[in-house]
Amino acid sequence: MSRDAQDSISMSLATFASDPSYAAWFFAKKLGTEWLDPSFQSLYIAGCGIMRTDSQGRTHADDGRFDPADATLPHGLACRALECVMDGQQSVIYLGATIGGAALVAEARKKRAKTLEFALPCAAFMGFVVYTLWEAKGMYTLPFFLCLIPLAARGFATLASRARKH
């Protein structure tokens, strides 16, 4: 099994190296469906289960599965509304984490930041890199996204303190 995994990785790396445009397309698609999905694919995974015939959506009626985003059914409307709310929250966290990360780097340059303060941002960054390169399920990136919340809080606290000064 280990040998098969190594062969698969070697083949993927060779494909990416021989066709950089394919590698760029692949990782753009992967990021779009994995890290940037505000539901971390939970809505997609919920749609993979076999449901009762009377509750299934119309798009997959022939295979016994339902589409969780089918807006013709009540659960589809709820899923779409939930996804919009989650997308907004995710965007706020990303914005705050970006500002917080910049503030942390600025503090590190002034020698006021402690090394331990970099633990969560580093965990989030490494998780992002590892699961972008290795794994294909968005649910595995959720713990790393949660590492961004304290960094986002730092970012919003930095914004608030700057606003008070002005």
Short mmCIF file of N, CA and C in Angstrom, two decimals:
data_model
loop_
_atom_site.label_atom_id
_atom_site.label_comp_id
_atom_site.label_asym_id
_atom_site.label_seq_id
_atom_site.Cartn_x
_atom_site.Cartn_y
_atom_site.Cartn_z
N MET A 1 0.82 -1.18 0.00
CA MET A 1 0.00 0.00 0.00
C MET A 1 0.87 1.26 0.00
N SER A 2 1.94 1.22 0.78
CA SER A 2 2.86 2.35 0.83
C SER A 2 3.50 2.59 -0.54
N ARG A 3 3.85 1.51 -1.19
CA ARG A 3 4.47 1.62 -2.52
C ARG A 3 3.48 2.21 -3.53
N ASP A 4 2.21 1.77 -3.45
CA ASP A 4 1.19 2.30 -4.35
C ASP A 4 1.01 3.80 -4.13
N ALA A 5 1.00 4.22 -2.86
CA ALA A 5 0.85 5.64 -2.54
C ALA A 5 2.03 6.44 -3.09
N GLN A 6 3.24 5.92 -2.91
CA GLN A 6 4.43 6.61 -3.42
C GLN A 6 4.40 6.69 -4.94
N ASP A 7 3.97 5.61 -5.60
CA ASP A 7 3.87 5.62 -7.07
C ASP A 7 2.84 6.64 -7.54
N SER A 8 1.72 6.71 -6.83
CA SER A 8 0.67 7.66 -7.19
C SER A 8 1.15 9.10 -7.03
N ILE A 9 1.85 9.37 -5.93
CA ILE A 9 2.39 10.72 -5.70
C ILE A 9 3.43 11.06 -6.77
N SER A 10 4.31 10.13 -7.07
CA SER A 10 5.34 10.36 -8.10
C SER A 10 4.70 10.64 -9.46
N MET A 11 3.64 9.89 -9.79
CA MET A 11 2.97 10.08 -11.06
C MET A 11 2.29 11.46 -11.11
N SER A 12 1.65 11.85 -10.01
CA SER A 12 1.00 13.17 -9.96
C SER A 12 2.02 14.29 -10.08
N LEU A 13 3.13 14.17 -9.36
CA LEU A 13 4.17 15.20 -9.44
C LEU A 13 4.75 15.29 -10.85
N ALA A 14 4.95 14.14 -11.49
CA ALA A 14 5.47 14.15 -12.85
C ALA A 14 4.48 14.81 -13.81
N THR A 15 3.20 14.53 -13.62
CA THR A 15 2.17 15.15 -14.46
C THR A 15 2.15 16.66 -14.27
N PHE A 16 2.20 17.11 -13.00
CA PHE A 16 2.20 18.54 -12.71
C PHE A 16 3.45 19.22 -13.28
N ALA A 17 4.60 18.55 -13.16
CA ALA A 17 5.85 19.13 -13.66
C ALA A 17 5.85 19.21 -15.18
N SER A 18 5.26 18.22 -15.84
CA SER A 18 5.27 18.22 -17.31
C SER A 18 4.22 19.15 -17.91
N ASP A 19 3.18 19.47 -17.14
CA ASP A 19 2.12 20.34 -17.65
C ASP A 19 1.71 21.35 -16.58
N PRO A 20 2.47 22.44 -16.42
CA PRO A 20 2.18 23.43 -15.39
C PRO A 20 0.79 24.07 -15.52
N SER A 21 0.29 24.21 -16.74
CA SER A 21 -1.04 24.80 -16.89
C SER A 21 -2.11 23.87 -16.31
N TYR A 22 -1.92 22.56 -16.48
CA TYR A 22 -2.85 21.61 -15.86
C TYR A 22 -2.74 21.68 -14.34
N ALA A 23 -1.53 21.79 -13.82
CA ALA A 23 -1.33 21.89 -12.37
C ALA A 23 -2.03 23.13 -11.83
N ALA A 24 -1.90 24.26 -12.53
CA ALA A 24 -2.57 25.49 -12.09
C ALA A 24 -4.08 25.32 -12.12
N TRP A 25 -4.61 24.71 -13.18
CA TRP A 25 -6.06 24.47 -13.27
C TRP A 25 -6.52 23.55 -12.14
N PHE A 26 -5.78 22.47 -11.91
CA PHE A 26 -6.13 21.49 -10.89
C PHE A 26 -6.21 22.14 -9.51
N PHE A 27 -5.18 22.92 -9.14
CA PHE A 27 -5.17 23.51 -7.81
C PHE A 27 -6.17 24.65 -7.68
N ALA A 28 -6.45 25.35 -8.76
CA ALA A 28 -7.51 26.37 -8.72
C ALA A 28 -8.86 25.71 -8.47
N LYS A 29 -9.14 24.62 -9.16
CA LYS A 29 -10.39 23.88 -8.94
C LYS A 29 -10.45 23.31 -7.53
N LYS A 30 -9.34 22.77 -7.07
CA LYS A 30 -9.30 22.16 -5.75
C LYS A 30 -9.55 23.21 -4.67
N LEU A 31 -8.92 24.38 -4.79
CA LEU A 31 -9.14 25.45 -3.82
C LEU A 31 -10.58 25.94 -3.87
N GLY A 32 -11.13 26.02 -5.07
CA GLY A 32 -12.49 26.49 -5.21
C GLY A 32 -13.51 25.55 -4.61
N THR A 33 -13.22 24.26 -4.60
CA THR A 33 -14.18 23.29 -4.08
C THR A 33 -13.86 22.86 -2.66
N GLU A 34 -12.66 23.11 -2.19
CA GLU A 34 -12.26 22.61 -0.87
C GLU A 34 -12.15 23.73 0.15
N TRP A 35 -11.13 24.52 0.08
CA TRP A 35 -10.84 25.52 1.11
C TRP A 35 -11.84 26.66 1.08
N LEU A 36 -12.29 27.06 -0.11
CA LEU A 36 -13.15 28.22 -0.22
C LEU A 36 -14.64 27.89 -0.09
N ASP A 37 -14.99 26.63 0.04
CA ASP A 37 -16.39 26.25 0.23
C ASP A 37 -16.78 26.56 1.66
N PRO A 38 -17.74 27.48 1.88
CA PRO A 38 -18.05 27.88 3.26
C PRO A 38 -18.67 26.77 4.09
N SER A 39 -19.18 25.73 3.44
CA SER A 39 -19.77 24.63 4.21
C SER A 39 -18.76 23.50 4.41
N PHE A 40 -17.53 23.68 3.92
CA PHE A 40 -16.49 22.65 3.98
C PHE A 40 -17.02 21.33 3.46
N GLN A 41 -17.78 21.42 2.38
CA GLN A 41 -18.37 20.30 1.66
C GLN A 41 -19.40 19.54 2.48
N SER A 42 -19.83 20.08 3.62
CA SER A 42 -20.80 19.36 4.43
C SER A 42 -22.13 19.25 3.71
N LEU A 43 -22.51 20.26 2.92
CA LEU A 43 -23.76 20.17 2.17
C LEU A 43 -23.65 19.13 1.07
N TYR A 44 -22.48 19.06 0.43
CA TYR A 44 -22.27 18.05 -0.60
C TYR A 44 -22.28 16.64 0.01
N ILE A 45 -21.60 16.49 1.13
CA ILE A 45 -21.53 15.17 1.77
C ILE A 45 -22.91 14.74 2.23
N ALA A 46 -23.73 15.69 2.72
CA ALA A 46 -25.09 15.35 3.13
C ALA A 46 -25.89 14.86 1.93
N GLY A 47 -25.61 15.37 0.76
CA GLY A 47 -26.32 14.97 -0.44
C GLY A 47 -25.92 13.61 -0.98
N CYS A 48 -24.85 13.04 -0.47
CA CYS A 48 -24.40 11.74 -0.96
C CYS A 48 -25.15 10.58 -0.32
N GLY A 49 -25.88 10.85 0.76
CA GLY A 49 -26.58 9.78 1.46
C GLY A 49 -27.83 9.35 0.72
N ILE A 50 -28.23 8.11 0.92
CA ILE A 50 -29.48 7.62 0.33
C ILE A 50 -30.62 8.11 1.21
N MET A 51 -31.60 8.75 0.58
CA MET A 51 -32.74 9.29 1.31
C MET A 51 -34.01 8.59 0.83
N ARG A 52 -35.09 8.81 1.55
CA ARG A 52 -36.37 8.23 1.15
C ARG A 52 -36.79 8.79 -0.20
N THR A 53 -37.50 8.00 -0.97
CA THR A 53 -37.93 8.42 -2.29
C THR A 53 -38.79 9.67 -2.24
N ASP A 54 -39.65 9.79 -1.25
CA ASP A 54 -40.56 10.94 -1.19
C ASP A 54 -39.85 12.23 -0.79
N SER A 55 -38.62 12.16 -0.27
CA SER A 55 -37.93 13.38 0.13
C SER A 55 -36.78 13.74 -0.81
N GLN A 56 -36.60 12.97 -1.87
CA GLN A 56 -35.47 13.25 -2.76
C GLN A 56 -35.78 14.38 -3.73
N GLY A 57 -34.73 15.04 -4.15
CA GLY A 57 -34.87 16.13 -5.10
C GLY A 57 -35.11 15.60 -6.50
N ARG A 58 -35.40 16.48 -7.40
CA ARG A 58 -35.75 16.07 -8.76
C ARG A 58 -34.52 15.85 -9.64
N THR A 59 -33.35 16.34 -9.22
CA THR A 59 -32.19 16.24 -10.10
C THR A 59 -31.52 14.88 -10.06
N HIS A 60 -31.71 14.12 -9.00
CA HIS A 60 -31.08 12.80 -8.90
C HIS A 60 -32.12 11.72 -8.58
N ALA A 61 -33.32 11.89 -9.05
CA ALA A 61 -34.41 10.98 -8.69
C ALA A 61 -34.15 9.55 -9.14
N ASP A 62 -33.40 9.37 -10.22
CA ASP A 62 -33.20 8.03 -10.75
C ASP A 62 -32.23 7.18 -9.93
N ASP A 63 -31.36 7.78 -9.13
CA ASP A 63 -30.39 6.98 -8.37
C ASP A 63 -30.68 6.94 -6.87
N GLY A 64 -31.81 7.46 -6.42
CA GLY A 64 -32.18 7.37 -5.01
C GLY A 64 -31.49 8.38 -4.12
N ARG A 65 -30.79 9.35 -4.70
CA ARG A 65 -30.11 10.37 -3.92
C ARG A 65 -30.82 11.70 -4.11
N PHE A 66 -30.55 12.64 -3.23
CA PHE A 66 -31.16 13.95 -3.39
C PHE A 66 -30.08 15.01 -3.45
N ASP A 67 -30.42 16.12 -4.07
CA ASP A 67 -29.51 17.25 -4.18
C ASP A 67 -29.79 18.19 -3.02
N PRO A 68 -28.83 18.41 -2.11
CA PRO A 68 -29.09 19.24 -0.94
C PRO A 68 -29.35 20.70 -1.29
N ALA A 69 -29.01 21.13 -2.48
CA ALA A 69 -29.22 22.53 -2.85
C ALA A 69 -30.39 22.69 -3.82
N ASP A 70 -31.23 21.69 -3.95
CA ASP A 70 -32.39 21.76 -4.84
C ASP A 70 -33.38 22.77 -4.26
N ALA A 71 -33.44 23.96 -4.85
CA ALA A 71 -34.26 25.04 -4.31
C ALA A 71 -35.75 24.82 -4.51
N THR A 72 -36.14 23.75 -5.20
CA THR A 72 -37.57 23.47 -5.35
C THR A 72 -38.13 22.78 -4.12
N LEU A 73 -37.26 22.38 -3.20
CA LEU A 73 -37.70 21.72 -1.97
C LEU A 73 -37.28 22.56 -0.76
N PRO A 74 -38.01 22.45 0.35
CA PRO A 74 -37.69 23.29 1.52
C PRO A 74 -36.26 23.13 2.02
N HIS A 75 -35.74 21.91 2.02
CA HIS A 75 -34.37 21.73 2.51
C HIS A 75 -33.37 22.43 1.59
N GLY A 76 -33.67 22.52 0.30
CA GLY A 76 -32.77 23.20 -0.63
C GLY A 76 -32.70 24.69 -0.36
N LEU A 77 -33.84 25.30 -0.06
CA LEU A 77 -33.85 26.72 0.29
C LEU A 77 -33.08 26.97 1.58
N ALA A 78 -33.28 26.10 2.55
CA ALA A 78 -32.57 26.24 3.83
C ALA A 78 -31.07 26.07 3.62
N CYS A 79 -30.67 25.11 2.79
CA CYS A 79 -29.24 24.89 2.53
C CYS A 79 -28.62 26.10 1.84
N ARG A 80 -29.34 26.67 0.89
CA ARG A 80 -28.80 27.84 0.18
C ARG A 80 -28.69 29.04 1.11
N ALA A 81 -29.69 29.24 1.97
CA ALA A 81 -29.63 30.34 2.93
C ALA A 81 -28.47 30.13 3.91
N LEU A 82 -28.33 28.90 4.40
CA LEU A 82 -27.23 28.58 5.31
C LEU A 82 -25.89 28.81 4.64
N GLU A 83 -25.77 28.43 3.39
CA GLU A 83 -24.51 28.61 2.68
C GLU A 83 -24.17 30.10 2.52
N CYS A 84 -25.18 30.92 2.27
CA CYS A 84 -24.95 32.38 2.15
C CYS A 84 -24.45 32.95 3.48
N VAL A 85 -25.07 32.53 4.58
CA VAL A 85 -24.65 33.01 5.90
C VAL A 85 -23.23 32.53 6.20
N MET A 86 -22.96 31.26 5.92
CA MET A 86 -21.63 30.71 6.19
C MET A 86 -20.57 31.37 5.32
N ASP A 87 -20.93 31.69 4.08
CA ASP A 87 -19.99 32.37 3.18
C ASP A 87 -19.62 33.74 3.73
N GLY A 88 -20.62 34.46 4.24
CA GLY A 88 -20.35 35.77 4.84
C GLY A 88 -19.46 35.66 6.06
N GLN A 89 -19.75 34.69 6.92
CA GLN A 89 -18.93 34.50 8.11
C GLN A 89 -17.51 34.11 7.75
N GLN A 90 -17.37 33.23 6.77
CA GLN A 90 -16.03 32.81 6.34
C GLN A 90 -15.25 33.99 5.79
N SER A 91 -15.90 34.84 5.01
CA SER A 91 -15.22 36.01 4.46
C SER A 91 -14.77 36.96 5.55
N VAL A 92 -15.59 37.14 6.58
CA VAL A 92 -15.22 38.00 7.70
C VAL A 92 -14.00 37.42 8.43
N ILE A 93 -13.98 36.11 8.63
CA ILE A 93 -12.83 35.47 9.30
C ILE A 93 -11.57 35.62 8.45
N TYR A 94 -11.67 35.40 7.14
CA TYR A 94 -10.50 35.56 6.27
C TYR A 94 -9.98 37.00 6.31
N LEU A 95 -10.89 37.97 6.25
CA LEU A 95 -10.48 39.37 6.30
C LEU A 95 -9.79 39.69 7.63
N GLY A 96 -10.43 39.30 8.73
CA GLY A 96 -9.83 39.54 10.05
C GLY A 96 -8.49 38.84 10.22
N ALA A 97 -8.40 37.60 9.73
CA ALA A 97 -7.15 36.85 9.86
C ALA A 97 -6.04 37.49 9.03
N THR A 98 -6.38 38.04 7.88
CA THR A 98 -5.38 38.73 7.06
C THR A 98 -4.86 39.97 7.78
N ILE A 99 -5.78 40.74 8.34
CA ILE A 99 -5.37 41.94 9.09
C ILE A 99 -4.59 41.54 10.34
N GLY A 100 -5.06 40.50 11.03
CA GLY A 100 -4.37 40.02 12.24
C GLY A 100 -2.98 39.48 11.93
N GLY A 101 -2.85 38.78 10.81
CA GLY A 101 -1.54 38.27 10.41
C GLY A 101 -0.57 39.39 10.09
N ALA A 102 -1.08 40.40 9.40
CA ALA A 102 -0.22 41.56 9.09
C ALA A 102 0.20 42.27 10.37
N ALA A 103 -0.73 42.41 11.33
CA ALA A 103 -0.41 43.05 12.60
C ALA A 103 0.61 42.22 13.39
N LEU A 104 0.47 40.90 13.34
CA LEU A 104 1.41 40.02 14.04
C LEU A 104 2.81 40.14 13.45
N VAL A 105 2.90 40.19 12.13
CA VAL A 105 4.21 40.34 11.48
C VAL A 105 4.82 41.70 11.84
N ALA A 106 3.98 42.75 11.88
CA ALA A 106 4.49 44.08 12.25
C ALA A 106 5.00 44.07 13.69
N GLU A 107 4.27 43.39 14.58
CA GLU A 107 4.73 43.29 15.97
C GLU A 107 6.01 42.49 16.08
N ALA A 108 6.14 41.45 15.25
CA ALA A 108 7.36 40.64 15.28
C ALA A 108 8.56 41.46 14.82
N ARG A 109 8.35 42.32 13.85
CA ARG A 109 9.45 43.18 13.38
C ARG A 109 9.89 44.16 14.46
N LYS A 110 8.96 44.56 15.31
CA LYS A 110 9.29 45.47 16.41
C LYS A 110 9.70 44.71 17.67
N LYS A 111 9.80 43.39 17.55
CA LYS A 111 10.23 42.50 18.65
C LYS A 111 9.25 42.47 19.82
N ARG A 112 7.97 42.75 19.56
CA ARG A 112 6.98 42.70 20.63
C ARG A 112 6.16 41.42 20.61
N ALA A 113 6.22 40.68 19.52
CA ALA A 113 5.44 39.44 19.42
C ALA A 113 6.24 38.28 19.99
N LYS A 114 5.54 37.38 20.66
CA LYS A 114 6.18 36.18 21.22
C LYS A 114 6.10 35.05 20.19
N THR A 115 7.06 34.16 20.23
CA THR A 115 7.11 33.06 19.27
C THR A 115 5.84 32.22 19.33
N LEU A 116 5.29 32.00 20.51
CA LEU A 116 4.11 31.17 20.67
C LEU A 116 2.90 31.77 19.94
N GLU A 117 2.89 33.06 19.74
CA GLU A 117 1.78 33.70 19.04
C GLU A 117 1.70 33.28 17.57
N PHE A 118 2.76 32.72 17.05
CA PHE A 118 2.77 32.27 15.66
C PHE A 118 2.28 30.83 15.50
N ALA A 119 1.98 30.14 16.61
CA ALA A 119 1.60 28.72 16.54
C ALA A 119 0.32 28.50 15.72
N LEU A 120 -0.75 29.23 16.02
CA LEU A 120 -2.00 29.02 15.29
C LEU A 120 -1.91 29.47 13.83
N PRO A 121 -1.31 30.64 13.54
CA PRO A 121 -1.17 30.98 12.11
C PRO A 121 -0.33 29.97 11.34
N CYS A 122 0.72 29.46 11.97
CA CYS A 122 1.56 28.46 11.30
C CYS A 122 0.79 27.16 11.09
N ALA A 123 0.00 26.76 12.09
CA ALA A 123 -0.82 25.55 11.94
C ALA A 123 -1.82 25.72 10.80
N ALA A 124 -2.46 26.89 10.73
CA ALA A 124 -3.42 27.14 9.65
C ALA A 124 -2.73 27.11 8.30
N PHE A 125 -1.57 27.75 8.20
CA PHE A 125 -0.85 27.79 6.93
C PHE A 125 -0.39 26.40 6.51
N MET A 126 0.17 25.64 7.44
CA MET A 126 0.65 24.30 7.10
C MET A 126 -0.51 23.37 6.77
N GLY A 127 -1.61 23.51 7.50
CA GLY A 127 -2.80 22.72 7.17
C GLY A 127 -3.31 23.03 5.78
N PHE A 128 -3.31 24.31 5.44
CA PHE A 128 -3.72 24.75 4.11
C PHE A 128 -2.83 24.11 3.05
N VAL A 129 -1.53 24.16 3.26
CA VAL A 129 -0.58 23.61 2.28
C VAL A 129 -0.74 22.09 2.17
N VAL A 130 -0.76 21.40 3.32
CA VAL A 130 -0.83 19.93 3.32
C VAL A 130 -2.12 19.45 2.65
N TYR A 131 -3.26 20.01 3.05
CA TYR A 131 -4.51 19.51 2.50
C TYR A 131 -4.79 20.02 1.10
N THR A 132 -4.17 21.09 0.69
CA THR A 132 -4.29 21.51 -0.70
C THR A 132 -3.50 20.54 -1.59
N LEU A 133 -2.34 20.14 -1.13
CA LEU A 133 -1.51 19.24 -1.92
C LEU A 133 -1.93 17.78 -1.81
N TRP A 134 -2.47 17.39 -0.66
CA TRP A 134 -2.61 15.97 -0.38
C TRP A 134 -4.05 15.48 -0.40
N GLU A 135 -4.91 16.08 0.34
CA GLU A 135 -6.25 15.55 0.58
C GLU A 135 -7.27 16.18 -0.35
N ALA A 136 -8.40 15.53 -0.50
CA ALA A 136 -9.42 16.04 -1.42
C ALA A 136 -10.75 16.32 -0.75
N LYS A 137 -10.83 16.26 0.55
CA LYS A 137 -12.10 16.50 1.23
C LYS A 137 -12.02 17.76 2.06
N GLY A 138 -12.93 18.69 1.79
CA GLY A 138 -12.93 19.98 2.47
C GLY A 138 -13.13 19.86 3.97
N MET A 139 -13.81 18.79 4.43
CA MET A 139 -14.06 18.69 5.87
C MET A 139 -12.77 18.58 6.67
N TYR A 140 -11.70 18.12 6.04
CA TYR A 140 -10.43 18.00 6.75
C TYR A 140 -9.75 19.35 6.97
N THR A 141 -10.14 20.36 6.21
CA THR A 141 -9.53 21.68 6.40
C THR A 141 -10.20 22.47 7.52
N LEU A 142 -11.35 22.00 8.02
CA LEU A 142 -12.09 22.74 9.04
C LEU A 142 -11.26 23.03 10.29
N PRO A 143 -10.51 22.09 10.87
CA PRO A 143 -9.72 22.43 12.06
C PRO A 143 -8.71 23.55 11.80
N PHE A 144 -8.17 23.60 10.59
CA PHE A 144 -7.20 24.65 10.28
C PHE A 144 -7.89 25.99 10.11
N PHE A 145 -9.10 25.99 9.59
CA PHE A 145 -9.87 27.22 9.49
C PHE A 145 -10.16 27.76 10.89
N LEU A 146 -10.45 26.87 11.82
CA LEU A 146 -10.73 27.30 13.21
C LEU A 146 -9.51 27.96 13.84
N CYS A 147 -8.31 27.59 13.39
CA CYS A 147 -7.09 28.24 13.89
C CYS A 147 -7.03 29.70 13.48
N LEU A 148 -7.77 30.09 12.47
CA LEU A 148 -7.76 31.47 12.00
C LEU A 148 -8.62 32.39 12.86
N ILE A 149 -9.53 31.83 13.66
CA ILE A 149 -10.45 32.66 14.44
C ILE A 149 -9.71 33.55 15.44
N PRO A 150 -8.75 33.03 16.23
CA PRO A 150 -8.02 33.94 17.12
C PRO A 150 -7.21 35.00 16.36
N LEU A 151 -6.69 34.63 15.20
CA LEU A 151 -5.95 35.59 14.39
C LEU A 151 -6.90 36.67 13.86
N ALA A 152 -8.12 36.27 13.49
CA ALA A 152 -9.12 37.24 13.05
C ALA A 152 -9.50 38.17 14.20
N ALA A 153 -9.61 37.64 15.40
CA ALA A 153 -9.92 38.48 16.57
C ALA A 153 -8.82 39.51 16.77
N ARG A 154 -7.58 39.11 16.60
CA ARG A 154 -6.46 40.05 16.70
C ARG A 154 -6.59 41.13 15.64
N GLY A 155 -6.97 40.73 14.43
CA GLY A 155 -7.14 41.69 13.35
C GLY A 155 -8.22 42.71 13.64
N PHE A 156 -9.34 42.25 14.15
CA PHE A 156 -10.43 43.19 14.45
C PHE A 156 -10.09 44.05 15.67
N ALA A 157 -9.36 43.51 16.63
CA ALA A 157 -8.91 44.32 17.76
C ALA A 157 -7.92 45.39 17.29
N THR A 158 -7.06 45.04 16.35
CA THR A 158 -6.12 46.01 15.78
C THR A 158 -6.87 47.12 15.06
N LEU A 159 -7.88 46.74 14.26
CA LEU A 159 -8.69 47.74 13.58
C LEU A 159 -9.41 48.65 14.57
N ALA A 160 -9.95 48.07 15.62
CA ALA A 160 -10.68 48.86 16.62
C ALA A 160 -9.74 49.83 17.34
N SER A 161 -8.54 49.38 17.68
CA SER A 161 -7.60 50.27 18.38
C SER A 161 -7.13 51.40 17.46
N ARG A 162 -6.95 51.09 16.18
CA ARG A 162 -6.56 52.15 15.22
C ARG A 162 -7.69 53.15 15.03
N ALA A 163 -8.92 52.65 15.01
CA ALA A 163 -10.07 53.55 14.86
C ALA A 163 -10.21 54.48 16.07
N ARG A 164 -9.94 53.95 17.27
CA ARG A 164 -10.00 54.77 18.47
C ARG A 164 -8.94 55.86 18.45
N LYS A 165 -7.76 55.54 17.92
CA LYS A 165 -6.66 56.51 17.86
C LYS A 165 -6.98 57.65 16.90
N HIS A 166 -7.71 57.32 15.83
CA HIS A 166 -8.04 58.35 14.84
C HIS A 166 -9.30 59.05 15.25
#
